[in-house]
PDB file of C-alpha atoms in Angstrom:
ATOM      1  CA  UNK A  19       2.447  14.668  -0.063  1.00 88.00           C
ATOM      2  CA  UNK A  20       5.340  12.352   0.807  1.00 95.00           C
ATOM      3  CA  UNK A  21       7.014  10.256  -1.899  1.00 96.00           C
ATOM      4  CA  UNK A  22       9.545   7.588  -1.679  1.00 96.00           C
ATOM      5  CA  UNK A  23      12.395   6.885  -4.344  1.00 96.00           C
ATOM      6  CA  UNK A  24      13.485   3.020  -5.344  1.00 96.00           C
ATOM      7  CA  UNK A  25      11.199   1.114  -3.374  1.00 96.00           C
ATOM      8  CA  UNK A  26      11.718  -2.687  -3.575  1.00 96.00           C
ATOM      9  CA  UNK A  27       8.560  -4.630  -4.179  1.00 96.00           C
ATOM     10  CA  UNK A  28       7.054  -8.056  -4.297  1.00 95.00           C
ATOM     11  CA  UNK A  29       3.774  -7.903  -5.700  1.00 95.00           C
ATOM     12  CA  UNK A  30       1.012 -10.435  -4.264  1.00 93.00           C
ATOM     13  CA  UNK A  31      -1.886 -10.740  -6.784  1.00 92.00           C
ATOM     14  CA  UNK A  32      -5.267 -11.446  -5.432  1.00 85.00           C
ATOM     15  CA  UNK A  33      -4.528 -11.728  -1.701  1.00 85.00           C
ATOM     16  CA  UNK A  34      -7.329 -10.990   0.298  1.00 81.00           C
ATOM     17  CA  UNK A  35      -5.654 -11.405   3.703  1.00 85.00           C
ATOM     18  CA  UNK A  36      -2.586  -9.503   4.753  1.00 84.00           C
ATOM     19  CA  UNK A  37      -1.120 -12.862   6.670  1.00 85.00           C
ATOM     20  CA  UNK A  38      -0.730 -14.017   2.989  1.00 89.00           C
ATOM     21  CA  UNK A  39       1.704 -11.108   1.803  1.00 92.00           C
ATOM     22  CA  UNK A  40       5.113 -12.266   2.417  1.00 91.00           C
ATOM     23  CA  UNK A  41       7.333 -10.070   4.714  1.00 93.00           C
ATOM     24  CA  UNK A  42      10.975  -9.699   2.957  1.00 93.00           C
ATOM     25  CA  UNK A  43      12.493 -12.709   4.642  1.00 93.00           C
ATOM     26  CA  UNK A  44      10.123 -14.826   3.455  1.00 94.00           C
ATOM     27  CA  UNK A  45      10.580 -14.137  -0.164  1.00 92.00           C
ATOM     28  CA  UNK A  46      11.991 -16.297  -2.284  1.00 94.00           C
ATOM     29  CA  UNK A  47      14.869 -16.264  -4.904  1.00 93.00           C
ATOM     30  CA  UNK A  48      12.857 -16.857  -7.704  1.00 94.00           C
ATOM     31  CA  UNK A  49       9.905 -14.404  -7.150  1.00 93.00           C
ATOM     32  CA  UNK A  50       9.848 -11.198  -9.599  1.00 93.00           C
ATOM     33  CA  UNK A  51      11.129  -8.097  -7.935  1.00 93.00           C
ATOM     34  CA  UNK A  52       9.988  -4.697  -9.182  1.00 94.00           C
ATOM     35  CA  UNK A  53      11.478  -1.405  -8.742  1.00 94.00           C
ATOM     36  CA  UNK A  54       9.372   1.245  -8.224  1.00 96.00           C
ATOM     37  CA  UNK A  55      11.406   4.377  -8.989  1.00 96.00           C
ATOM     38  CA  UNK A  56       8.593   6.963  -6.804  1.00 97.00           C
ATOM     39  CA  UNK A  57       5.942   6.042  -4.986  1.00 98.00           C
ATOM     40  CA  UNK A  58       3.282   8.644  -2.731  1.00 97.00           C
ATOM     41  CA  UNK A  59       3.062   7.561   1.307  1.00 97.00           C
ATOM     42  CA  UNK A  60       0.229   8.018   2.685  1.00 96.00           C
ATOM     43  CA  UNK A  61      -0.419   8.001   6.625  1.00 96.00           C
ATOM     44  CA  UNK A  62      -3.916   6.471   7.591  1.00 96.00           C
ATOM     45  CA  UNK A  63      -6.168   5.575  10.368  1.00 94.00           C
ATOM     46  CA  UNK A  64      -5.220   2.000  11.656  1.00 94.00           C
ATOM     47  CA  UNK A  65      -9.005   1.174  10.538  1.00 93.00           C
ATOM     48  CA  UNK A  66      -8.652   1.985   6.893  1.00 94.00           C
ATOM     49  CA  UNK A  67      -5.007   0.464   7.165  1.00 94.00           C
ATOM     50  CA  UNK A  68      -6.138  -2.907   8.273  1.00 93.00           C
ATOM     51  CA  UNK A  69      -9.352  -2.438   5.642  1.00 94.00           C
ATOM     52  CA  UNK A  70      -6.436  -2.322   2.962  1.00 94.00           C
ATOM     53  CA  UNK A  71      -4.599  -5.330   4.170  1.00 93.00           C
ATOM     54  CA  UNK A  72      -7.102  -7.633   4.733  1.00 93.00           C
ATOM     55  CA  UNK A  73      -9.945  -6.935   1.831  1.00 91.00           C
ATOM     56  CA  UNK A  74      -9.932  -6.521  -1.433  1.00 92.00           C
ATOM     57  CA  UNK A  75     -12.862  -4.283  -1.420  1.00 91.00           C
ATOM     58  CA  UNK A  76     -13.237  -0.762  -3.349  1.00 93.00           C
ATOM     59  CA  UNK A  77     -11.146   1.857  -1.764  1.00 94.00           C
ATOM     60  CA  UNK A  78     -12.032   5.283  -1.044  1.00 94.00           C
ATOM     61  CA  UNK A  79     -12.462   7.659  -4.223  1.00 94.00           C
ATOM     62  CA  UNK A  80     -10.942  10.616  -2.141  1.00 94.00           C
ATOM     63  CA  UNK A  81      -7.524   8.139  -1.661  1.00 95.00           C
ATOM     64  CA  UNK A  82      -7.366   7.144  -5.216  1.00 95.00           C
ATOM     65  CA  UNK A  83      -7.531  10.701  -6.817  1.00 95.00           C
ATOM     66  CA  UNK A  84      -5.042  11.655  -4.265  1.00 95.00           C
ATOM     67  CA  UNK A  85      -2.421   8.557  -5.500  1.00 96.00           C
ATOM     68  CA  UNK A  86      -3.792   8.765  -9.350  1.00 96.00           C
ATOM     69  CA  UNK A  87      -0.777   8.603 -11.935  1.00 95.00           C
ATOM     70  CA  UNK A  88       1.641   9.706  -8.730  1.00 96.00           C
ATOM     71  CA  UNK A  89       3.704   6.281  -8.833  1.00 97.00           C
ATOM     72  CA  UNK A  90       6.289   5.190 -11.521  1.00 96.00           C
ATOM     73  CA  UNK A  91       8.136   2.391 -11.880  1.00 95.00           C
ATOM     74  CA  UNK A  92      11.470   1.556 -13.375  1.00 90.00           C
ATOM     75  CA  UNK A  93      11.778  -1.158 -15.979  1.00 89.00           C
ATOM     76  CA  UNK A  94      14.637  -1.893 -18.634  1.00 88.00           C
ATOM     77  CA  UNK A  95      15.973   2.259 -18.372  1.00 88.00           C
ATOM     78  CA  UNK A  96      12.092   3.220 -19.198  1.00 90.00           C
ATOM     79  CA  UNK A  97       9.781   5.102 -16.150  1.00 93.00           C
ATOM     80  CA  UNK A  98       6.396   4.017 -16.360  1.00 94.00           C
ATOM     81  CA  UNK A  99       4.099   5.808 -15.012  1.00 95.00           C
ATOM     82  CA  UNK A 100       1.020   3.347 -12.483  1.00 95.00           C
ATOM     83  CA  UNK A 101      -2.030   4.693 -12.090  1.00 95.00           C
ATOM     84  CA  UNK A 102      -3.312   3.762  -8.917  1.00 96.00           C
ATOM     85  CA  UNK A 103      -0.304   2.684  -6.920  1.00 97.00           C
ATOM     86  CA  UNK A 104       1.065   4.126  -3.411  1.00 97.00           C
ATOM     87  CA  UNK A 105       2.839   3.104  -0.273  1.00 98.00           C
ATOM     88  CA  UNK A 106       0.073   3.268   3.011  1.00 97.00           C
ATOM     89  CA  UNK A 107       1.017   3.303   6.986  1.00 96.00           C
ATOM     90  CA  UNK A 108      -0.457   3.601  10.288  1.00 95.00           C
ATOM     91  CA  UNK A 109       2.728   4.248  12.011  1.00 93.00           C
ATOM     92  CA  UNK A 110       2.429   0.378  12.771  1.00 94.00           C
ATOM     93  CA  UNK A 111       2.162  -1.444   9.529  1.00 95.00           C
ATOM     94  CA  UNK A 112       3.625  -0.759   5.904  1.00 97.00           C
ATOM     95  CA  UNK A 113       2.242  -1.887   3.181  1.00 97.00           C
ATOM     96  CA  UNK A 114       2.712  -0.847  -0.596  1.00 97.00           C
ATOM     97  CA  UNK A 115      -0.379  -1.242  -2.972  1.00 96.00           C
ATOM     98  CA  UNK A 116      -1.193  -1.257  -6.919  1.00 96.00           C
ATOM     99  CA  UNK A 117      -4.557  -1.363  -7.998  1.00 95.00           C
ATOM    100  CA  UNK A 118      -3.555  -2.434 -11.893  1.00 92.00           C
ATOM    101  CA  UNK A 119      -6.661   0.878 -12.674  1.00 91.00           C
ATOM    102  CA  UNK A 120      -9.166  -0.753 -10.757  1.00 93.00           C
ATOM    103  CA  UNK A 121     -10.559   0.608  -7.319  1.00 93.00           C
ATOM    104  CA  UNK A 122      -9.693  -1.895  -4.946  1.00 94.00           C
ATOM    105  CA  UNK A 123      -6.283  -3.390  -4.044  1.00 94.00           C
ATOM    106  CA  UNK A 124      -5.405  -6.369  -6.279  1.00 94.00           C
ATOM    107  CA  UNK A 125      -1.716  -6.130  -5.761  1.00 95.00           C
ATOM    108  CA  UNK A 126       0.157  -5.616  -1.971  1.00 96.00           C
ATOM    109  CA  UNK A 127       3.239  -6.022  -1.069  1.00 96.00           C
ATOM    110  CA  UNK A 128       5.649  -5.556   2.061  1.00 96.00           C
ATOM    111  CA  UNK A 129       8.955  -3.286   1.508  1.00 97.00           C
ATOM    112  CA  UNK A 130      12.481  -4.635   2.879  1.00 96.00           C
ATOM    113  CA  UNK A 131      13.203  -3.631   6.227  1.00 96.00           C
ATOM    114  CA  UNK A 132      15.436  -0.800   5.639  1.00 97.00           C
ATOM    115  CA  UNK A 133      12.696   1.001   3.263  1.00 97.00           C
ATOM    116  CA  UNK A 134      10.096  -0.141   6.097  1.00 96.00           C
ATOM    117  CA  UNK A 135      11.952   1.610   8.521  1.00 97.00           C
ATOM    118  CA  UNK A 136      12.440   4.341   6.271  1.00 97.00           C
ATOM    119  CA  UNK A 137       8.477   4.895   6.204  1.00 96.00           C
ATOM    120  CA  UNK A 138       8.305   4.747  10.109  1.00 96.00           C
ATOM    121  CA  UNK A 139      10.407   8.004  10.386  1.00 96.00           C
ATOM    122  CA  UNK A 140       8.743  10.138   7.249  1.00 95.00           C
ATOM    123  CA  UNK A 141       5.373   8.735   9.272  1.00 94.00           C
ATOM    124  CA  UNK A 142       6.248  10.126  12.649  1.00 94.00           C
ATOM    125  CA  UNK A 143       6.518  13.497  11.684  1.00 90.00           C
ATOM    126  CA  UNK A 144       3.603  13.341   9.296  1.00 92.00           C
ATOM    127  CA  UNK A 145      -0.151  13.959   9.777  1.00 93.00           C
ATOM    128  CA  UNK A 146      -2.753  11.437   9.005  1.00 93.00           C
ATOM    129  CA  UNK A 147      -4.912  11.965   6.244  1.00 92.00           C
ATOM    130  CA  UNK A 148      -8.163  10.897   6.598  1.00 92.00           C
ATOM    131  CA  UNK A 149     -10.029   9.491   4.337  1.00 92.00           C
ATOM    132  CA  UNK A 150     -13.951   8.453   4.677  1.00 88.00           C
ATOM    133  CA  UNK A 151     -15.221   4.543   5.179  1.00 80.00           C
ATOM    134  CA  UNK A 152     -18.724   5.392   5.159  1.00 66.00           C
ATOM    135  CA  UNK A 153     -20.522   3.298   2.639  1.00 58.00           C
ATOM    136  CA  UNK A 154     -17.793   0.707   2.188  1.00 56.00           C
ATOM    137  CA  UNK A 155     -17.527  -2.735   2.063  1.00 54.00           C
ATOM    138  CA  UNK A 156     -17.336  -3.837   5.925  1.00 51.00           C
ATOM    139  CA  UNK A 157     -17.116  -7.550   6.532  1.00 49.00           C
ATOM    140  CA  UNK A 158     -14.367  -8.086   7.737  1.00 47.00           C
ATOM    141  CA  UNK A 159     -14.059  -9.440  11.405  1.00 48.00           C
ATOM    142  CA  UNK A 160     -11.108  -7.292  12.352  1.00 46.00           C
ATOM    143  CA  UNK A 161     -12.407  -4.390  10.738  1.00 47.00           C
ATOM    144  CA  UNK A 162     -15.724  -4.854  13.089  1.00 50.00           C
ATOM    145  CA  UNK A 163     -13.080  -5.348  16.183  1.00 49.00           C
ATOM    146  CA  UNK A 164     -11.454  -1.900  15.220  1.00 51.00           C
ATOM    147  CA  UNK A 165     -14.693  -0.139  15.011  1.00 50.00           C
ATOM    148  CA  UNK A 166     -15.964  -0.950  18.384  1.00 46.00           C
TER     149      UNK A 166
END
C-alpha cells in the first residue's frame, strides 16, 4: 500500500456533492487546516471514485478494513491515530476522506496542488485496487452515467 507523509487538509463536513469541496484556491484564511502526518492512497475505478465524491453513502467493507487505523494525524507534537481515513484517486481526481468511525464519507477534502500532483505520479505507476459496488447505495445520476 502507498502512504503519503504531511498532507494538507481542509475538511468539508457533510458534503454530499463533490462541486461543494473547495479546491485549495478557494479556501479561505480563516478555515481550520489539519495536518495529517500519514495517510494510505488508494487507486480506484473512476466509478467508485465519483461514488465517493458525490454520496455520502456506506462505502465498501473491503476499502475500509484496508484504510482501518492506517492514517494519523499531527496535532500540538501528539500523532493521533484516525480510524477510517485515506487519500483516493482515479488517476483523474484526488480526493482525501475521513469517515470520523462511521462507514460512509462524512468528511472530504481536496489536497494543495503540489500534494495533488504528488498523488498523480505515485498513481501512474500503481495498480488499481478494486473494490466491489454490488449492493450499494446507487442513486446518483452520474454514478448511473458511469455505469452505462
Amino acid at each position: 500500500m502507498l502512504y503519503l507523509h504531511d498532507i494538507w487538509v481542509n475538511w468539508f463536513e457533510g458534503e454530499e456533492n463533490g462541486y461543494n469541496v473547495c479546491h485549495f484556491h478557494e479556501w479561505r484564511k480563516d478555515d481550520q487546516i489539519e495536518l495529517l502526518d500519514q495517510v494510505p492512497l488508494l487507486k480506484v475505478s473512476p466509478a467508485l471514485f465519483h461514488y465517493i465524491e458525490n454520496s455520502l453513502s456506506e462505502l465498501p467493507k473491503p476499502l475500509l478494513d484496508d484504510v482501518h487505523q492506517k492514517a494519523y494525524v499531527r496535532k500540538n507534537h501528539e500523532r493521533i491515530q484516525l480510524d477510517y481515513c485515506f487519500v483516493v484517486t482515479d488517476g483523474a481526481g484526488v480526493l482525501a476522506v475521513d469517515t470520523i468511525g462511521y462507514q460512509i464519507p462524512i468528511r472530504k477534502s481536496r489536497l494543495i496542488p503540489r500534494q495533488e500532483q504528488l498523488v498523480y505520479e505515485m498513481a501512474a505507476e500503481a495498480e488499481e485496487r478494486d473494490y466491489p459496488l454490488r449492493g450499494m447505495k446507487k442513486n446518483t445520476t452520474f454514478y448511473r452515467r458511469l455505469r452505462n
